[in-house]
């Protein structure tokens, strides 16, 4: 019905056939249990109803028996009285007394009367009726039947003539002396008295009881406990001589109520609870299945990701024991995962010579002070060493508790090689740039060297002349005379040597090395070379070095190169301006934003930098000069950044450009203040 893809995606919603079977049995059992639970109260109710019905039948039977028994007793007494009358030897008064006694003792009787053969009243317990013919027709019919049959008869109940109540049931006992009819003894029962006297109160309280005739017409009823509900009813024939009446009982009780019953209530509550918990269980299991599925996917995804990673992953617990390594890590160190997991330090990939460093770092890890990122050296299983970059981060479980450390390990051998190559090329480039700079100032250099050399030459010539002039007068040569000339020649030779040395150190290709240097030292050492160019273009140099500047940890030659490049550009930018404005200013001061840093500014009054030039200023090989190499500023920026500083430029408000570079100061190492100096080379 659903596509396979769809089913796979919503696997937890559409259980497979096996899962469905696993569910089916408990669901069937639960339904069986629930239907039993529901059937039980229904069955109980049925039983209760049956019980009530049976009880009613038994009670009705009992009432019928009671009525019948009482009527039978009355009949017996009446028969005895009738026998006395027909015998004729009992005085009338005595008969009357016996009738009165019968009346007194049986309240269901409302009247007893004796009539003679003509129907005239002989004895009566009350005044009416005066003669037999005053009786209602139903009673007269019964009297007729009794006389004909010569046996007592009950009449169909009827009210007295011209009245509507009470309903009277007359019992006619025909009186015969031999074969001669001598009269009728009539006992009248009030039906309501029969019901009130002969039916026990407890029965009347629970049931409505009625006397009905054969046509089901209610003749009288008693409903002390209210009308019957028609739920439990019973019909019991009351067979009397000459007539059949019925007792109809109708319980005032209704059906046993289902809900109020504690049992039903608890069963329903229990069923609902059970259904709810079943539903909750089903929902929970579904959720779990969904979560499990998602988790499995996550795990598969993670495993695939970890396996495809080039970065090594290594997890350690709080004791430093390895709990996990990924394939990349195993490949990196050349040791399989099973030999690494569970290992405690020292690790098999630790290089013996770096053991101390590892131990130290490990104790830091245990103390909770882990270095988040560091470089170290690991050893492969074949003993080969390789540099690695490690990032450590705490491993935290879902309760937020730290359970260990996760490290990602990067094999940086390749990166190191590239970096080395880069560095070497940079050095070569810088050396070439320095050579180029030197080439540019070579003529000035030759001129500078020419002076000391010429001086040396003239001093030595002078000295030789002196020796020659005294050669003719042997022993008269005072060597003291030669001393000043030779000293001066020596000084000039030293000066030339100094120039040659500074050129040599500047041009020599070398590894950068940092040392603490003071800013005045730095500027002083490069000033002679700057002056060489400044002379050429008739530029005045004005330096201002603030007092209390911190030293900087720097490579002297690199910074000299920066200064030389910036000043050379500045000087060249001013070759067209008015000679009076050709002033190169070098200012060294504390950085206003970060006072621990030094800022050196090279300020010129040249032609300035247009926005197009500014965009490409630091690009390698960008130059606006006919013979420019275009590497100067690029090298400057690299060198400044190598020292942790920045190189920026801005327009000079007085016209020209300001190049500024900052250098991080070395703590608060103060250097003695250098007096402001102004060197003017203007001729
Ligand atoms: P090069 O000096 O060999 O041209 P640089 O990298 O030192 O190479 O300079 C690049 C360009 O920047 C220069 O050609 C010049 O146009 C411009 N420039 C550098 N410094 C200044 C300056 N102080 N004033 C004006 N322009 C400058």
PDB file of C-alpha atoms in Angstrom, residues 233-405:
ATOM      1  CA  UNK A 233     -44.144  -8.355  38.404  1.00  0.00           C
ATOM      2  CA  UNK A 234     -45.990 -11.552  39.215  1.00  0.00           C
ATOM      3  CA  UNK A 235     -49.493 -12.852  38.657  1.00  0.00           C
ATOM      4  CA  UNK A 236     -50.836 -15.414  41.114  1.00  0.00           C
ATOM      5  CA  UNK A 237     -54.357 -16.880  40.697  1.00  0.00           C
ATOM      6  CA  UNK A 238     -56.433 -16.918  43.871  1.00  0.00           C
ATOM      7  CA  UNK A 239     -58.836 -19.822  43.372  1.00  0.00           C
ATOM      8  CA  UNK A 240     -61.984 -19.416  45.490  1.00  0.00           C
ATOM      9  CA  UNK A 241     -65.227 -21.408  45.445  1.00  0.00           C
ATOM     10  CA  UNK A 242     -67.196 -20.188  42.473  1.00  0.00           C
ATOM     11  CA  UNK A 243     -64.764 -17.529  41.328  1.00  0.00           C
ATOM     12  CA  UNK A 244     -61.151 -17.114  40.365  1.00  0.00           C
ATOM     13  CA  UNK A 245     -59.474 -13.885  41.273  1.00  0.00           C
ATOM     14  CA  UNK A 246     -55.783 -13.035  40.875  1.00  0.00           C
ATOM     15  CA  UNK A 247     -53.111 -11.403  42.953  1.00  0.00           C
ATOM     16  CA  UNK A 248     -50.898  -9.142  40.899  1.00  0.00           C
ATOM     17  CA  UNK A 249     -47.729  -7.948  42.507  1.00  0.00           C
ATOM     18  CA  UNK A 250     -45.501  -5.209  41.050  1.00  0.00           C
ATOM     19  CA  UNK A 251     -42.246  -4.328  42.790  1.00  0.00           C
ATOM     20  CA  UNK A 252     -41.472  -0.697  43.473  1.00  0.00           C
ATOM     21  CA  UNK A 253     -37.826  -1.509  42.833  1.00  0.00           C
ATOM     22  CA  UNK A 254     -36.376  -0.733  39.454  1.00  0.00           C
ATOM     23  CA  UNK A 255     -33.614  -2.521  37.607  1.00  0.00           C
ATOM     24  CA  UNK A 256     -30.452  -2.794  39.680  1.00  0.00           C
ATOM     25  CA  UNK A 257     -28.550   0.291  38.648  1.00  0.00           C
ATOM     26  CA  UNK A 258     -25.318  -0.302  36.797  1.00  0.00           C
ATOM     27  CA  UNK A 259     -23.280   2.868  37.314  1.00  0.00           C
ATOM     28  CA  UNK A 260     -23.733   3.547  41.002  1.00  0.00           C
ATOM     29  CA  UNK A 261     -22.562   0.112  41.759  1.00  0.00           C
ATOM     30  CA  UNK A 262     -19.037   0.307  43.157  1.00  0.00           C
ATOM     31  CA  UNK A 263     -17.996  -2.702  41.203  1.00  0.00           C
ATOM     32  CA  UNK A 264     -19.040  -1.272  37.854  1.00  0.00           C
ATOM     33  CA  UNK A 265     -17.481   2.051  38.661  1.00  0.00           C
ATOM     34  CA  UNK A 266     -14.182   0.509  39.601  1.00  0.00           C
ATOM     35  CA  UNK A 267     -14.280  -1.815  36.621  1.00  0.00           C
ATOM     36  CA  UNK A 268     -14.825   1.104  34.271  1.00  0.00           C
ATOM     37  CA  UNK A 269     -12.121   3.147  35.962  1.00  0.00           C
ATOM     38  CA  UNK A 270      -9.791   0.166  35.831  1.00  0.00           C
ATOM     39  CA  UNK A 271     -10.569  -0.448  32.184  1.00  0.00           C
ATOM     40  CA  UNK A 272     -10.011   3.171  31.299  1.00  0.00           C
ATOM     41  CA  UNK A 273      -6.764   3.166  33.276  1.00  0.00           C
ATOM     42  CA  UNK A 274      -5.662  -0.008  31.559  1.00  0.00           C
ATOM     43  CA  UNK A 275      -6.508   1.343  28.123  1.00  0.00           C
ATOM     44  CA  UNK A 276      -4.757   4.570  28.879  1.00  0.00           C
ATOM     45  CA  UNK A 277      -1.630   2.847  30.152  1.00  0.00           C
ATOM     46  CA  UNK A 278      -1.690   0.572  27.124  1.00  0.00           C
ATOM     47  CA  UNK A 279      -1.921   3.608  24.890  1.00  0.00           C
ATOM     48  CA  UNK A 280       0.838   5.368  26.865  1.00  0.00           C
ATOM     49  CA  UNK A 281       2.986   2.241  26.624  1.00  0.00           C
ATOM     50  CA  UNK A 282       2.362   2.018  22.904  1.00  0.00           C
ATOM     51  CA  UNK A 283       3.187   5.681  22.452  1.00  0.00           C
ATOM     52  CA  UNK A 284       6.276   5.361  24.618  1.00  0.00           C
ATOM     53  CA  UNK A 285       7.497   2.308  22.742  1.00  0.00           C
ATOM     54  CA  UNK A 286       6.886   4.079  19.459  1.00  0.00           C
ATOM     55  CA  UNK A 287       8.830   7.055  20.668  1.00  0.00           C
ATOM     56  CA  UNK A 288      11.619   4.801  21.833  1.00  0.00           C
ATOM     57  CA  UNK A 289      11.655   3.033  18.508  1.00  0.00           C
ATOM     58  CA  UNK A 290      11.780   6.380  16.739  1.00  0.00           C
ATOM     59  CA  UNK A 291      14.567   7.555  19.034  1.00  0.00           C
ATOM     60  CA  UNK A 292      16.426   4.273  18.557  1.00  0.00           C
ATOM     61  CA  UNK A 293      16.077   4.610  14.786  1.00  0.00           C
ATOM     62  CA  UNK A 294      17.289   8.190  14.891  1.00  0.00           C
ATOM     63  CA  UNK A 295      20.124   7.138  17.179  1.00  0.00           C
ATOM     64  CA  UNK A 296      21.125   4.295  14.884  1.00  0.00           C
ATOM     65  CA  UNK A 297      21.134   6.736  11.986  1.00  0.00           C
ATOM     66  CA  UNK A 298      23.165   9.185  14.006  1.00  0.00           C
ATOM     67  CA  UNK A 299      25.641   6.504  15.009  1.00  0.00           C
ATOM     68  CA  UNK A 300      25.958   5.317  11.405  1.00  0.00           C
ATOM     69  CA  UNK A 301      26.353   8.903  10.268  1.00  0.00           C
ATOM     70  CA  UNK A 302      28.915   9.621  12.952  1.00  0.00           C
ATOM     71  CA  UNK A 303      30.866   6.449  12.261  1.00  0.00           C
ATOM     72  CA  UNK A 304      30.917   7.237   8.550  1.00  0.00           C
ATOM     73  CA  UNK A 305      32.006  10.764   9.345  1.00  0.00           C
ATOM     74  CA  UNK A 306      34.702   9.658  11.791  1.00  0.00           C
ATOM     75  CA  UNK A 307      35.956   7.057   9.344  1.00  0.00           C
ATOM     76  CA  UNK A 308      36.153   9.582   6.537  1.00  0.00           C
ATOM     77  CA  UNK A 309      37.942  12.158   8.678  1.00  0.00           C
ATOM     78  CA  UNK A 310      41.554  12.948   7.938  1.00  0.00           C
ATOM     79  CA  UNK A 311      41.869  14.318  11.440  1.00  0.00           C
ATOM     80  CA  UNK A 312      42.727  11.845  14.177  1.00  0.00           C
ATOM     81  CA  UNK A 313      40.295  11.691  17.107  1.00  0.00           C
ATOM     82  CA  UNK A 314      41.250  10.406  20.511  1.00  0.00           C
ATOM     83  CA  UNK A 315      39.060  10.396  23.643  1.00  0.00           C
ATOM     84  CA  UNK A 316      40.483   9.923  27.100  1.00  0.00           C
ATOM     85  CA  UNK A 317      38.788   9.478  30.455  1.00  0.00           C
ATOM     86  CA  UNK A 318      39.631  11.557  33.486  1.00  0.00           C
ATOM     87  CA  UNK A 319      42.498   9.192  34.353  1.00  0.00           C
ATOM     88  CA  UNK A 320      44.037   9.666  30.931  1.00  0.00           C
ATOM     89  CA  UNK A 321      43.056   6.170  29.714  1.00  0.00           C
ATOM     90  CA  UNK A 322      42.193   6.069  26.011  1.00  0.00           C
ATOM     91  CA  UNK A 323      38.506   5.287  25.514  1.00  0.00           C
ATOM     92  CA  UNK A 324      38.208   5.859  21.783  1.00  0.00           C
ATOM     93  CA  UNK A 325      40.362   6.385  18.694  1.00  0.00           C
ATOM     94  CA  UNK A 326      39.199   6.827  15.113  1.00  0.00           C
ATOM     95  CA  UNK A 327      40.724   5.079  12.089  1.00  0.00           C
ATOM     96  CA  UNK A 328      42.581   8.250  11.021  1.00  0.00           C
ATOM     97  CA  UNK A 329      44.407   8.347  14.337  1.00  0.00           C
ATOM     98  CA  UNK A 330      45.328   4.643  14.124  1.00  0.00           C
ATOM     99  CA  UNK A 331      46.615   5.167  10.600  1.00  0.00           C
ATOM    100  CA  UNK A 332      48.573   8.225  11.702  1.00  0.00           C
ATOM    101  CA  UNK A 333      50.429   6.428  14.485  1.00  0.00           C
ATOM    102  CA  UNK A 334      50.391   3.032  12.761  1.00  0.00           C
ATOM    103  CA  UNK A 335      48.881   1.216  15.750  1.00  0.00           C
ATOM    104  CA  UNK A 336      45.509  -0.618  15.585  1.00  0.00           C
ATOM    105  CA  UNK A 337      42.621   0.631  17.725  1.00  0.00           C
ATOM    106  CA  UNK A 338      42.478  -2.519  19.896  1.00  0.00           C
ATOM    107  CA  UNK A 339      46.061  -1.873  21.020  1.00  0.00           C
ATOM    108  CA  UNK A 340      45.288   1.735  21.887  1.00  0.00           C
ATOM    109  CA  UNK A 341      41.882   1.638  23.568  1.00  0.00           C
ATOM    110  CA  UNK A 342      42.239   1.079  27.313  1.00  0.00           C
ATOM    111  CA  UNK A 343      45.891   2.176  27.315  1.00  0.00           C
ATOM    112  CA  UNK A 344      47.124   4.463  30.068  1.00  0.00           C
ATOM    113  CA  UNK A 345      50.212   6.715  29.772  1.00  0.00           C
ATOM    114  CA  UNK A 346      52.960   6.310  28.660  1.00  0.00           C
ATOM    115  CA  UNK A 347      51.398   5.889  25.242  1.00  0.00           C
ATOM    116  CA  UNK A 348      53.036   3.786  22.528  1.00  0.00           C
ATOM    117  CA  UNK A 349      53.066   6.800  20.187  1.00  0.00           C
ATOM    118  CA  UNK A 350      55.056   9.007  22.548  1.00  0.00           C
ATOM    119  CA  UNK A 351      58.581   9.752  21.339  1.00  0.00           C
ATOM    120  CA  UNK A 352      61.034   8.787  24.126  1.00  0.00           C
ATOM    121  CA  UNK A 353      62.923  12.086  23.875  1.00  0.00           C
ATOM    122  CA  UNK A 354      59.722  14.106  24.432  1.00  0.00           C
ATOM    123  CA  UNK A 355      58.582  11.944  27.339  1.00  0.00           C
ATOM    124  CA  UNK A 356      59.071  14.735  29.872  1.00  0.00           C
ATOM    125  CA  UNK A 357      56.951  17.157  27.871  1.00  0.00           C
ATOM    126  CA  UNK A 358      54.159  14.585  27.577  1.00  0.00           C
ATOM    127  CA  UNK A 359      54.278  13.729  31.275  1.00  0.00           C
ATOM    128  CA  UNK A 360      54.162  17.392  32.179  1.00  0.00           C
ATOM    129  CA  UNK A 361      51.205  18.028  29.939  1.00  0.00           C
ATOM    130  CA  UNK A 362      49.496  14.896  31.186  1.00  0.00           C
ATOM    131  CA  UNK A 363      49.776  16.050  34.792  1.00  0.00           C
ATOM    132  CA  UNK A 364      48.267  19.349  33.651  1.00  0.00           C
ATOM    133  CA  UNK A 365      45.394  17.412  32.116  1.00  0.00           C
ATOM    134  CA  UNK A 366      44.837  15.547  35.373  1.00  0.00           C
ATOM    135  CA  UNK A 367      44.891  18.834  37.256  1.00  0.00           C
ATOM    136  CA  UNK A 368      42.153  20.067  34.897  1.00  0.00           C
ATOM    137  CA  UNK A 369      44.416  22.641  33.274  1.00  0.00           C
ATOM    138  CA  UNK A 370      44.499  21.531  29.716  1.00  0.00           C
ATOM    139  CA  UNK A 371      46.154  23.526  26.975  1.00  0.00           C
ATOM    140  CA  UNK A 372      43.430  23.818  24.334  1.00  0.00           C
ATOM    141  CA  UNK A 373      45.860  23.846  21.399  1.00  0.00           C
ATOM    142  CA  UNK A 374      49.502  22.861  21.179  1.00  0.00           C
ATOM    143  CA  UNK A 375      52.064  21.368  18.871  1.00  0.00           C
ATOM    144  CA  UNK A 376      54.083  18.324  19.710  1.00  0.00           C
ATOM    145  CA  UNK A 377      55.817  15.363  18.114  1.00  0.00           C
ATOM    146  CA  UNK A 378      54.416  11.826  17.909  1.00  0.00           C
ATOM    147  CA  UNK A 379      56.150   8.630  16.900  1.00  0.00           C
ATOM    148  CA  UNK A 380      54.810   6.150  14.360  1.00  0.00           C
ATOM    149  CA  UNK A 381      55.104   2.422  15.034  1.00  0.00           C
ATOM    150  CA  UNK A 382      58.142   2.330  12.700  1.00  0.00           C
ATOM    151  CA  UNK A 383      59.891   4.888  14.881  1.00  0.00           C
ATOM    152  CA  UNK A 384      59.401   7.797  12.448  1.00  0.00           C
ATOM    153  CA  UNK A 385      58.661  11.111  14.205  1.00  0.00           C
ATOM    154  CA  UNK A 386      56.071  13.523  12.889  1.00  0.00           C
ATOM    155  CA  UNK A 387      54.806  16.891  14.103  1.00  0.00           C
ATOM    156  CA  UNK A 388      51.172  17.101  15.209  1.00  0.00           C
ATOM    157  CA  UNK A 389      48.815  19.897  16.168  1.00  0.00           C
ATOM    158  CA  UNK A 390      46.460  18.881  18.981  1.00  0.00           C
ATOM    159  CA  UNK A 391      43.186  20.531  19.947  1.00  0.00           C
ATOM    160  CA  UNK A 392      41.866  19.383  23.314  1.00  0.00           C
ATOM    161  CA  UNK A 393      38.344  19.978  24.567  1.00  0.00           C
ATOM    162  CA  UNK A 394      36.485  18.577  27.570  1.00  0.00           C
ATOM    163  CA  UNK A 395      34.112  15.664  27.033  1.00  0.00           C
ATOM    164  CA  UNK A 396      30.859  16.382  28.813  1.00  0.00           C
ATOM    165  CA  UNK A 397      28.039  13.870  29.272  1.00  0.00           C
ATOM    166  CA  UNK A 398      24.316  14.656  29.025  1.00  0.00           C
ATOM    167  CA  UNK A 399      24.146  15.661  32.703  1.00  0.00           C
ATOM    168  CA  UNK A 400      26.817  18.273  32.139  1.00  0.00           C
ATOM    169  CA  UNK A 401      29.483  16.287  34.034  1.00  0.00           C
ATOM    170  CA  UNK A 402      32.924  16.096  32.526  1.00  0.00           C
ATOM    171  CA  UNK A 403      33.911  12.527  31.736  1.00  0.00           C
ATOM    172  CA  UNK A 404      37.199  13.091  29.989  1.00  0.00           C
ATOM    173  CA  UNK A 405      38.879  14.838  27.114  1.00  0.00           C
TER     174      UNK A 405
END
